[in-house]
Amino acid sequence: MKITEILTAEHAVFHNLFDHLEKVTPRLKTLAEVKTAAALMDAVMREHSQTEDELLIGPLEPSFEEIGQRETFHREHDLIEQNLALVQKVKQVKMARQLLLATVLMCRGHFDKEERIVFPMAERVLKAKTLSELGTQWLKRREAAMK
Ligand SMILES: [Fe+2]
Ligand SMILES: [Fe+2]
């Protein structure tokens, strides 16, 4: 399976998680509940972002440079992580909810950009064989993480 297909499939799962978070977060009563939701989102997103940073951004470096976006994707991954870490420090439940929901929205925008710009660029620039090899690497990472 191509890495772009795998990452797109992961996005679909995340969109479901985001739908769920958008639905339940406004009703969460305690700070602890909001923090748990943010920690869960951080744990799953981190893995996904790391995969993109390590497997996809490298081979696409020259293309990112061409469209002047080299730093953007790294920066957005960092920003998402920083926002979710910040939820853990917030003292008011209302603020924590707002920050979590704003981060969900940021993630949706980020995914959208990847689906419209980055993944099609990868499909255009990289060979089908390379995309499949990167998919195999993803599988190996996944297996190693489960051991
Ligand atoms: Fe990403
Ligand atoms: Fe992504």
PDB file of C-alpha atoms and ligand atoms in Angstrom:
ATOM      1  CA  MET A   1       0.000   0.000   0.000  1.00  0.00           C
ATOM      2  CA  LYS A   2       1.245   3.480  -0.824  1.00  0.00           C
ATOM      3  CA  ILE A   3       2.169   5.753   2.094  1.00  0.00           C
ATOM      4  CA  THR A   4      -0.241   8.389   0.779  1.00  0.00           C
ATOM      5  CA  GLU A   5      -3.128   5.885   0.911  1.00  0.00           C
ATOM      6  CA  ILE A   6      -2.195   4.896   4.459  1.00  0.00           C
ATOM      7  CA  LEU A   7      -1.995   8.492   5.683  1.00  0.00           C
ATOM      8  CA  THR A   8      -5.297   9.363   3.992  1.00  0.00           C
ATOM      9  CA  ALA A   9      -6.926   6.369   5.705  1.00  0.00           C
ATOM     10  CA  GLU A  10      -5.529   7.582   9.034  1.00  0.00           C
ATOM     11  CA  HIS A  11      -7.000  11.027   8.358  1.00  0.00           C
ATOM     12  CA  ALA A  12     -10.429   9.438   7.906  1.00  0.00           C
ATOM     13  CA  VAL A  13     -10.150   7.835  11.352  1.00  0.00           C
ATOM     14  CA  PHE A  14      -9.065  11.165  12.862  1.00  0.00           C
ATOM     15  CA  HIS A  15     -11.976  13.005  11.284  1.00  0.00           C
ATOM     16  CA  ASN A  16     -14.261  10.611  13.177  1.00  0.00           C
ATOM     17  CA  LEU A  17     -12.382  11.320  16.385  1.00  0.00           C
ATOM     18  CA  PHE A  18     -12.644  15.074  15.705  1.00  0.00           C
ATOM     19  CA  ASP A  19     -16.403  14.791  15.080  1.00  0.00           C
ATOM     20  CA  HIS A  20     -16.696  13.029  18.410  1.00  0.00           C
ATOM     21  CA  LEU A  21     -14.571  15.600  20.248  1.00  0.00           C
ATOM     22  CA  GLU A  22     -16.540  18.495  18.773  1.00  0.00           C
ATOM     23  CA  LYS A  23     -19.726  16.851  19.943  1.00  0.00           C
ATOM     24  CA  VAL A  24     -18.720  15.940  23.488  1.00  0.00           C
ATOM     25  CA  THR A  25     -16.219  18.640  24.493  1.00  0.00           C
ATOM     26  CA  PRO A  26     -18.793  21.413  25.038  1.00  0.00           C
ATOM     27  CA  ARG A  27     -20.553  19.106  27.492  1.00  0.00           C
ATOM     28  CA  LEU A  28     -17.491  18.084  29.507  1.00  0.00           C
ATOM     29  CA  LYS A  29     -17.909  19.368  33.043  1.00  0.00           C
ATOM     30  CA  THR A  30     -14.495  19.009  34.605  1.00  0.00           C
ATOM     31  CA  LEU A  31     -11.000  20.104  33.731  1.00  0.00           C
ATOM     32  CA  ALA A  32      -9.802  16.507  34.174  1.00  0.00           C
ATOM     33  CA  GLU A  33     -12.175  15.262  31.473  1.00  0.00           C
ATOM     34  CA  VAL A  34     -11.025  17.883  28.972  1.00  0.00           C
ATOM     35  CA  LYS A  35      -7.393  17.087  29.778  1.00  0.00           C
ATOM     36  CA  THR A  36      -7.969  13.378  29.238  1.00  0.00           C
ATOM     37  CA  ALA A  37      -9.549  14.083  25.848  1.00  0.00           C
ATOM     38  CA  ALA A  38      -6.601  16.313  24.897  1.00  0.00           C
ATOM     39  CA  ALA A  39      -4.090  13.676  26.045  1.00  0.00           C
ATOM     40  CA  LEU A  40      -5.806  11.036  23.916  1.00  0.00           C
ATOM     41  CA  MET A  41      -5.785  13.286  20.885  1.00  0.00           C
ATOM     42  CA  ASP A  42      -2.119  14.103  21.474  1.00  0.00           C
ATOM     43  CA  ALA A  43      -1.149  10.433  21.735  1.00  0.00           C
ATOM     44  CA  VAL A  44      -2.736   9.453  18.439  1.00  0.00           C
ATOM     45  CA  MET A  45      -1.822  12.608  16.508  1.00  0.00           C
ATOM     46  CA  ARG A  46       1.803  12.518  17.599  1.00  0.00           C
ATOM     47  CA  GLU A  47       2.352   9.123  15.993  1.00  0.00           C
ATOM     48  CA  HIS A  48       0.746  10.285  12.753  1.00  0.00           C
ATOM     49  CA  SER A  49       2.704  13.553  12.585  1.00  0.00           C
ATOM     50  CA  GLN A  50       5.959  11.744  13.344  1.00  0.00           C
ATOM     51  CA  THR A  51       5.320   9.330  10.499  1.00  0.00           C
ATOM     52  CA  GLU A  52       4.781  12.242   8.118  1.00  0.00           C
ATOM     53  CA  ASP A  53       7.862  14.073   9.372  1.00  0.00           C
ATOM     54  CA  GLU A  54      10.090  11.030   9.114  1.00  0.00           C
ATOM     55  CA  LEU A  55       8.800   9.267   6.017  1.00  0.00           C
ATOM     56  CA  LEU A  56       7.248  11.863   3.766  1.00  0.00           C
ATOM     57  CA  ILE A  57       8.717  15.289   4.410  1.00  0.00           C
ATOM     58  CA  GLY A  58      12.293  14.106   3.708  1.00  0.00           C
ATOM     59  CA  PRO A  59      11.729  12.715   0.208  1.00  0.00           C
ATOM     60  CA  LEU A  60       9.562  15.736  -0.618  1.00  0.00           C
ATOM     61  CA  GLU A  61      12.035  18.327   0.687  1.00  0.00           C
ATOM     62  CA  PRO A  62      12.938  19.784  -2.766  1.00  0.00           C
ATOM     63  CA  SER A  63       9.273  20.069  -3.751  1.00  0.00           C
ATOM     64  CA  PHE A  64       8.366  21.798  -0.509  1.00  0.00           C
ATOM     65  CA  GLU A  65      11.212  24.205  -1.139  1.00  0.00           C
ATOM     66  CA  GLU A  66       9.824  24.936  -4.594  1.00  0.00           C
ATOM     67  CA  ILE A  67       6.405  25.908  -3.297  1.00  0.00           C
ATOM     68  CA  GLY A  68       7.909  27.776  -0.323  1.00  0.00           C
ATOM     69  CA  GLN A  69       6.290  25.485   2.252  1.00  0.00           C
ATOM     70  CA  ARG A  70       9.315  23.707   3.656  1.00  0.00           C
ATOM     71  CA  GLU A  71       8.871  24.918   7.231  1.00  0.00           C
ATOM     72  CA  THR A  72       5.082  25.054   7.305  1.00  0.00           C
ATOM     73  CA  PHE A  73       4.303  21.410   7.867  1.00  0.00           C
ATOM     74  CA  HIS A  74       6.899  20.878  10.567  1.00  0.00           C
ATOM     75  CA  ARG A  75       5.665  24.036  12.221  1.00  0.00           C
ATOM     76  CA  GLU A  76       2.028  23.007  12.091  1.00  0.00           C
ATOM     77  CA  HIS A  77       2.828  19.625  13.659  1.00  0.00           C
ATOM     78  CA  ASP A  78       4.701  21.422  16.442  1.00  0.00           C
ATOM     79  CA  LEU A  79       1.891  23.906  16.930  1.00  0.00           C
ATOM     80  CA  ILE A  80      -0.706  21.155  17.305  1.00  0.00           C
ATOM     81  CA  GLU A  81       1.479  19.408  19.907  1.00  0.00           C
ATOM     82  CA  GLN A  82       2.128  22.665  21.772  1.00  0.00           C
ATOM     83  CA  ASN A  83      -1.573  23.535  21.872  1.00  0.00           C
ATOM     84  CA  LEU A  84      -2.499  20.129  23.276  1.00  0.00           C
ATOM     85  CA  ALA A  85       0.278  20.394  25.862  1.00  0.00           C
ATOM     86  CA  LEU A  86      -1.109  23.784  26.823  1.00  0.00           C
ATOM     87  CA  VAL A  87      -4.541  22.272  27.532  1.00  0.00           C
ATOM     88  CA  GLN A  88      -2.811  20.292  30.306  1.00  0.00           C
ATOM     89  CA  LYS A  89      -1.716  23.546  31.952  1.00  0.00           C
ATOM     90  CA  VAL A  90      -4.932  25.541  31.720  1.00  0.00           C
ATOM     91  CA  LYS A  91      -6.706  26.168  35.016  1.00  0.00           C
ATOM     92  CA  GLN A  92     -10.219  26.990  33.813  1.00  0.00           C
ATOM     93  CA  VAL A  93     -12.424  24.370  32.217  1.00  0.00           C
ATOM     94  CA  LYS A  94     -13.945  26.869  29.790  1.00  0.00           C
ATOM     95  CA  MET A  95     -10.532  27.881  28.517  1.00  0.00           C
ATOM     96  CA  ALA A  96      -9.424  24.242  28.220  1.00  0.00           C
ATOM     97  CA  ARG A  97     -12.519  23.404  26.164  1.00  0.00           C
ATOM     98  CA  GLN A  98     -11.967  26.381  23.854  1.00  0.00           C
ATOM     99  CA  LEU A  99      -8.320  25.512  23.327  1.00  0.00           C
ATOM    100  CA  LEU A 100      -9.092  21.851  22.612  1.00  0.00           C
ATOM    101  CA  LEU A 101     -11.796  22.749  20.095  1.00  0.00           C
ATOM    102  CA  ALA A 102      -9.574  25.357  18.437  1.00  0.00           C
ATOM    103  CA  THR A 103      -6.865  22.691  18.078  1.00  0.00           C
ATOM    104  CA  VAL A 104      -9.330  20.241  16.545  1.00  0.00           C
ATOM    105  CA  LEU A 105     -10.209  22.911  14.005  1.00  0.00           C
ATOM    106  CA  MET A 106      -6.528  23.595  13.353  1.00  0.00           C
ATOM    107  CA  CYS A 107      -5.972  19.878  12.734  1.00  0.00           C
ATOM    108  CA  ARG A 108      -8.827  19.761  10.260  1.00  0.00           C
ATOM    109  CA  GLY A 109      -7.295  22.658   8.345  1.00  0.00           C
ATOM    110  CA  HIS A 110      -3.901  20.998   8.446  1.00  0.00           C
ATOM    111  CA  PHE A 111      -5.286  17.682   7.163  1.00  0.00           C
ATOM    112  CA  ASP A 112      -7.153  19.475   4.429  1.00  0.00           C
ATOM    113  CA  LYS A 113      -3.933  21.101   3.236  1.00  0.00           C
ATOM    114  CA  GLU A 114      -2.144  17.755   3.261  1.00  0.00           C
ATOM    115  CA  GLU A 115      -4.920  16.093   1.310  1.00  0.00           C
ATOM    116  CA  ARG A 116      -5.131  18.901  -1.248  1.00  0.00           C
ATOM    117  CA  ILE A 117      -1.457  19.806  -1.597  1.00  0.00           C
ATOM    118  CA  VAL A 118       1.027  17.451   0.058  1.00  0.00           C
ATOM    119  CA  PHE A 119      -0.310  13.991  -0.789  1.00  0.00           C
ATOM    120  CA  PRO A 120      -1.064  14.818  -4.453  1.00  0.00           C
ATOM    121  CA  MET A 121       2.428  16.341  -4.677  1.00  0.00           C
ATOM    122  CA  ALA A 122       3.906  13.113  -3.275  1.00  0.00           C
ATOM    123  CA  GLU A 123       1.954  11.073  -5.816  1.00  0.00           C
ATOM    124  CA  ARG A 124       3.243  13.317  -8.592  1.00  0.00           C
ATOM    125  CA  VAL A 125       6.865  13.624  -7.554  1.00  0.00           C
ATOM    126  CA  LEU A 126       7.681  10.222  -6.091  1.00  0.00           C
ATOM    127  CA  LYS A 127       7.653   6.934  -7.990  1.00  0.00           C
ATOM    128  CA  ALA A 128       4.892   4.426  -7.248  1.00  0.00           C
ATOM    129  CA  LYS A 129       7.607   2.043  -6.043  1.00  0.00           C
ATOM    130  CA  THR A 130       8.940   4.613  -3.576  1.00  0.00           C
ATOM    131  CA  LEU A 131       5.447   5.322  -2.251  1.00  0.00           C
ATOM    132  CA  SER A 132       4.920   1.590  -1.678  1.00  0.00           C
ATOM    133  CA  GLU A 133       8.319   1.222  -0.015  1.00  0.00           C
ATOM    134  CA  LEU A 134       7.448   4.072   2.336  1.00  0.00           C
ATOM    135  CA  GLY A 135       4.180   2.251   3.042  1.00  0.00           C
ATOM    136  CA  THR A 136       6.170  -0.843   3.992  1.00  0.00           C
ATOM    137  CA  GLN A 137       8.336   1.278   6.292  1.00  0.00           C
ATOM    138  CA  TRP A 138       5.186   2.595   7.950  1.00  0.00           C
ATOM    139  CA  LEU A 139       4.061  -1.007   8.555  1.00  0.00           C
ATOM    140  CA  LYS A 140       7.445  -1.898  10.081  1.00  0.00           C
ATOM    141  CA  ARG A 141       7.314   1.121  12.388  1.00  0.00           C
ATOM    142  CA  ARG A 142       3.825   0.118  13.425  1.00  0.00           C
ATOM    143  CA  GLU A 143       4.912  -3.446  14.176  1.00  0.00           C
ATOM    144  CA  ALA A 144       7.933  -2.245  16.137  1.00  0.00           C
ATOM    145  CA  ALA A 145       5.728   0.111  18.188  1.00  0.00           C
ATOM    146  CA  MET A 146       3.399  -2.747  19.106  1.00  0.00           C
ATOM    147  CA  LYS A 147       6.184  -4.992  20.442  1.00  0.00           C
TER     148      LYS A 147
HETATM  149 FE    FE B   1       0.419  16.359   9.260  1.00  0.00          FE
HETATM  150 FE    FE B   2      -1.622  14.047   8.198  1.00  0.00          FE
END
